[in-house]
GROMACS .gro file of C-alpha atoms in nm:
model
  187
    1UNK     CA    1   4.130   1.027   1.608
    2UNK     CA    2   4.362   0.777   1.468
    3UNK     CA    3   4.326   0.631   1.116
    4UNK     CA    4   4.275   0.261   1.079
    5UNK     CA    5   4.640   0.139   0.981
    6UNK     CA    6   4.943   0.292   1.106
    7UNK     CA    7   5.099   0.184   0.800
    8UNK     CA    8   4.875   0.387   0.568
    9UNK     CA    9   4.697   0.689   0.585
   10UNK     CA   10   4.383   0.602   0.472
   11UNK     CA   11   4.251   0.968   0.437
   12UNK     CA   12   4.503   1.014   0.145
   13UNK     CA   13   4.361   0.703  -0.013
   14UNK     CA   14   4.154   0.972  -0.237
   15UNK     CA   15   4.443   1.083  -0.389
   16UNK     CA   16   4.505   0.805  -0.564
   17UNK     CA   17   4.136   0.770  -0.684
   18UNK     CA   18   4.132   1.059  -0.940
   19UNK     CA   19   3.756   1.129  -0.964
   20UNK     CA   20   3.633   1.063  -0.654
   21UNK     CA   21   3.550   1.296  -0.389
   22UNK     CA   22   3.515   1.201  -0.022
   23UNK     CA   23   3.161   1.271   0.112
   24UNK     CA   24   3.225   1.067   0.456
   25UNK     CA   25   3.592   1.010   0.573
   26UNK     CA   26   3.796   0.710   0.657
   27UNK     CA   27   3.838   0.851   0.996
   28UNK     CA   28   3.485   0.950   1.034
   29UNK     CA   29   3.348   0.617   0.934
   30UNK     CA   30   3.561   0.435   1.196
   31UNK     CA   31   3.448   0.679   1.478
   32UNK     CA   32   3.050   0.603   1.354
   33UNK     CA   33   3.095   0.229   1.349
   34UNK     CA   34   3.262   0.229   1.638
   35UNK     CA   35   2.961   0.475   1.873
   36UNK     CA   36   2.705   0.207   1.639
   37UNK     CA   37   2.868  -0.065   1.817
   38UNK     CA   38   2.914   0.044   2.130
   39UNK     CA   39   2.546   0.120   2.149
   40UNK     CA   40   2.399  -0.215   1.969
   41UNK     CA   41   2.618  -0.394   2.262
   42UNK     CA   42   2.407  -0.216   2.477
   43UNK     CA   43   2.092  -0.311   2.265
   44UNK     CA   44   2.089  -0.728   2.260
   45UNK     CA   45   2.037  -0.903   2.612
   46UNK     CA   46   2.073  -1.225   2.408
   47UNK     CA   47   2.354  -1.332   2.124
   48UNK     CA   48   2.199  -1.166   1.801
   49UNK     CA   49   2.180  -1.358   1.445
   50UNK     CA   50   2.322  -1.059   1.218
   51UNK     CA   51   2.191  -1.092   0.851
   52UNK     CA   52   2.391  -0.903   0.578
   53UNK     CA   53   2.231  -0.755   0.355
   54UNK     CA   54   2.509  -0.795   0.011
   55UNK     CA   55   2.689  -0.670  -0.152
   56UNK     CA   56   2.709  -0.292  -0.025
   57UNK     CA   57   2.685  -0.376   0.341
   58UNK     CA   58   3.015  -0.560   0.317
   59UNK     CA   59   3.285  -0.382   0.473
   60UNK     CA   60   3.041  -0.218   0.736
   61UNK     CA   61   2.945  -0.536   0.854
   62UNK     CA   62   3.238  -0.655   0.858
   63UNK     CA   63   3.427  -0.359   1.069
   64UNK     CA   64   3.092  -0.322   1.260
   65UNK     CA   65   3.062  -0.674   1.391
   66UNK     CA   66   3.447  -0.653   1.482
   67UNK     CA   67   3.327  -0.364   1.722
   68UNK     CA   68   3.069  -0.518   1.843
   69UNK     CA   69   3.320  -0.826   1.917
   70UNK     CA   70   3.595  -0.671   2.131
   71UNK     CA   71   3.297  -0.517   2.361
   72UNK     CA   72   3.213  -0.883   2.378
   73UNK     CA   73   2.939  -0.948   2.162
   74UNK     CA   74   2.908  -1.264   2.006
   75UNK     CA   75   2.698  -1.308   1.697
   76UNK     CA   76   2.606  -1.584   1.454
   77UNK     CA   77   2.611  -1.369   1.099
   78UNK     CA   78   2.538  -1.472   0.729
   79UNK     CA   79   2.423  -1.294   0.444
   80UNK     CA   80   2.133  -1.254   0.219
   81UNK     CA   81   2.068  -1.098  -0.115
   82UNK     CA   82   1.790  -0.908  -0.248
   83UNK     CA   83   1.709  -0.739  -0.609
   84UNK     CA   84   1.462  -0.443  -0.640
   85UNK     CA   85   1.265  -0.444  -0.963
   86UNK     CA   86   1.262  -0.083  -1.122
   87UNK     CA   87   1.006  -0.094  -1.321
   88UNK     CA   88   0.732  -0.156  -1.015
   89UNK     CA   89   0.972  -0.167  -0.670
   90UNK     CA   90   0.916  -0.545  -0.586
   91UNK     CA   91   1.176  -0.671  -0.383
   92UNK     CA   92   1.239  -1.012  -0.393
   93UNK     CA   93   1.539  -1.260  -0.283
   94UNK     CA   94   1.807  -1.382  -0.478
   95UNK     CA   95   2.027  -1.543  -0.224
   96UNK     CA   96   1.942  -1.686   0.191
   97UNK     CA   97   2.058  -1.692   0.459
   98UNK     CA   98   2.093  -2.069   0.585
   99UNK     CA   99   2.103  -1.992   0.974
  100UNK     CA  100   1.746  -2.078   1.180
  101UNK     CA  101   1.654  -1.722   1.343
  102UNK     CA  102   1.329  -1.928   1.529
  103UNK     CA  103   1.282  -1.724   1.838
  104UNK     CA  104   1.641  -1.521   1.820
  105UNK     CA  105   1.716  -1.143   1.753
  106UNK     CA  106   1.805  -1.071   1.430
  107UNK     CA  107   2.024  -0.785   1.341
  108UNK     CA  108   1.972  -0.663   0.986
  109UNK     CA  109   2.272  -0.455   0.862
  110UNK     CA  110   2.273  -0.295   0.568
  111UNK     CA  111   2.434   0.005   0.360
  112UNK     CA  112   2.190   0.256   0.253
  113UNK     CA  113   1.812   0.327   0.315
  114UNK     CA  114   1.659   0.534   0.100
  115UNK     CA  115   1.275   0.412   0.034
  116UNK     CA  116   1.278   0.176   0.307
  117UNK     CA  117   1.191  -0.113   0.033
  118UNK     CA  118   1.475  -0.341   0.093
  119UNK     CA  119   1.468  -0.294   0.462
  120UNK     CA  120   1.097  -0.382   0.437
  121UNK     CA  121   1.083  -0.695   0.301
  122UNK     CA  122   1.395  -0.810   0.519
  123UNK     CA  123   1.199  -0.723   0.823
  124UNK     CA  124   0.929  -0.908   0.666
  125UNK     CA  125   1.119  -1.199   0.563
  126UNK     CA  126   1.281  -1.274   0.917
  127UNK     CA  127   0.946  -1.224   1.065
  128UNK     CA  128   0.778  -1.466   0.886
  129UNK     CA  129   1.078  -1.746   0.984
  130UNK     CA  130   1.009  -1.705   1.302
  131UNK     CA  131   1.269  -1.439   1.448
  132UNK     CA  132   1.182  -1.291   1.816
  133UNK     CA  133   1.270  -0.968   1.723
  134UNK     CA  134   1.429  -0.775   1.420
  135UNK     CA  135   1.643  -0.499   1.480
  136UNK     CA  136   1.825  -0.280   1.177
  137UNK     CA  137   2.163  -0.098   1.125
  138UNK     CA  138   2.217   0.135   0.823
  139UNK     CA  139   2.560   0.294   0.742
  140UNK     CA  140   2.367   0.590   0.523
  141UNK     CA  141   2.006   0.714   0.535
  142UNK     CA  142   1.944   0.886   0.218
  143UNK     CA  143   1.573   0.897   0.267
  144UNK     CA  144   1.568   1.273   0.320
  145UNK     CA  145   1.276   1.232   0.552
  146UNK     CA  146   1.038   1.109   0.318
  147UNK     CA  147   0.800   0.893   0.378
  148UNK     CA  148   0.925   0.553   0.406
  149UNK     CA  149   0.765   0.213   0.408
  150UNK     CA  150   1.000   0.135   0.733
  151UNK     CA  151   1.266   0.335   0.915
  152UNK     CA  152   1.608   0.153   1.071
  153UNK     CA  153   1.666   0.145   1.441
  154UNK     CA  154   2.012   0.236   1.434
  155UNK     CA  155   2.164   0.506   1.166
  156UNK     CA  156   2.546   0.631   1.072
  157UNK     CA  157   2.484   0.880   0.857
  158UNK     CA  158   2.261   1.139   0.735
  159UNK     CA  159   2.376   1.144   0.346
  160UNK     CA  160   2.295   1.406   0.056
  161UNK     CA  161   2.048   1.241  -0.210
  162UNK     CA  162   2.376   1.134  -0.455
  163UNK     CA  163   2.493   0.863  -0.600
  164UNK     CA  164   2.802   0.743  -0.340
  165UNK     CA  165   3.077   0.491  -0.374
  166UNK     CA  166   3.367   0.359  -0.189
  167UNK     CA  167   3.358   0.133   0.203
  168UNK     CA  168   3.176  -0.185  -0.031
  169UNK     CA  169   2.920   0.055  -0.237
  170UNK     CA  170   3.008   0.038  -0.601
  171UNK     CA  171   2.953   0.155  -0.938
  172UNK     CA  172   2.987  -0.109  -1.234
  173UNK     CA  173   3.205  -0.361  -0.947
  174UNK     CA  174   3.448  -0.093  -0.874
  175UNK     CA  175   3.544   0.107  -0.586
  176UNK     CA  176   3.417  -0.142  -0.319
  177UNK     CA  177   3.745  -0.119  -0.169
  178UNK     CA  178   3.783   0.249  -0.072
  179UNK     CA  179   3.820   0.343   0.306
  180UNK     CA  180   3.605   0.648   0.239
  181UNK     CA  181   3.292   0.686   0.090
  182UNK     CA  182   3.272   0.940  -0.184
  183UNK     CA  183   3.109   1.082  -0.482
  184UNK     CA  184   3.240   1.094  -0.842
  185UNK     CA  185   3.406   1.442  -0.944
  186UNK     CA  186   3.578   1.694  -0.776
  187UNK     CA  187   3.411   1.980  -0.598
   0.00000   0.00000   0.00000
């Protein structure tokens, strides 16, 4: 498998991240995104509104949708932003999407699932507008099998319960821009 520039070798990016320990590869997280795609193409009979979910989903979307382009895909996409509360697990919205989903597919991609919470209420959300159908992508599932108010239709990863950084998930604003996804510390 090829990495993702031939200018850089993303794999060795770690190297210059002291601290942070890839759990998911550059290389391995091309070859996901790129079987996701490949079988959402296969998914949609119609064009599909793609909804963001921000920040963390960020790069996946973005490499994701790419995929999904050069198999031909077209998409309408824009973003939306929710907040969990911690105390009591409400989810509500802090930023929408502007783009009328009325009787269209709606892809909902998003970064990690762990409770199914988030997920939930964008489900919910796009229902209630209107959308014909409402289909989800997550890059991790850290639910462990638990229990979850709602489960994603299309999955990367099955990832450890830890705290993981790196391909647009961050900690404090910082190390969105890793091609990897990792964990602090060194094994």
């Amino acid at each position: 498998m090829k990495t993702m520039s031939p200018f850089f070798n993303w794999n060795k990016a770690s190297d210059a991240h002291h601290g942070v320990e890839p759990v998911f590869t550059a290389d391995e997280i091309v070859a996901k995104v790129d079987d996701l795609a490949a079988r959402l193409v296969r998914w949609f009979d119609e064009e599909p509104v793609a909804q963001v979910l921000m920040n963390g989903a960020m790069m996946f979307a973005a490499d994701l949708s790419r995929a999904m382009s050069v198999r031909g895909c077209v998409m309408e996409m824009d973003f939306i932003q929710t907040e969990k509360n911690k105390a009591d697990g409400r989810v509500k919205m802090t930023a929408a999407s502007n783009l009328d989903v009325r009787g269209r597919d709606v892809l909902l991609i998003d970064d990690i699932y762990d409770d199914g919470g988030s997920l939930a209420f964008a489900y919910q959300h796009f229902t209630d507008l209107g959308a014909q159908s409402v289909t989800s992508v997550v890059l991790l599932d850290k639910s462990g099998g638990r229990d979850t108010k709602v489960k994603p239709d299309f999955v990367g990863f099955e990832c450890p319960d830890i705290f993981v950084i790196g391909y647009g998930m961050d900690v404090a604003y910082r190390y969105r821009e890793l091609p990897f996804i990792g964990k602090m510390g060194r094994a």
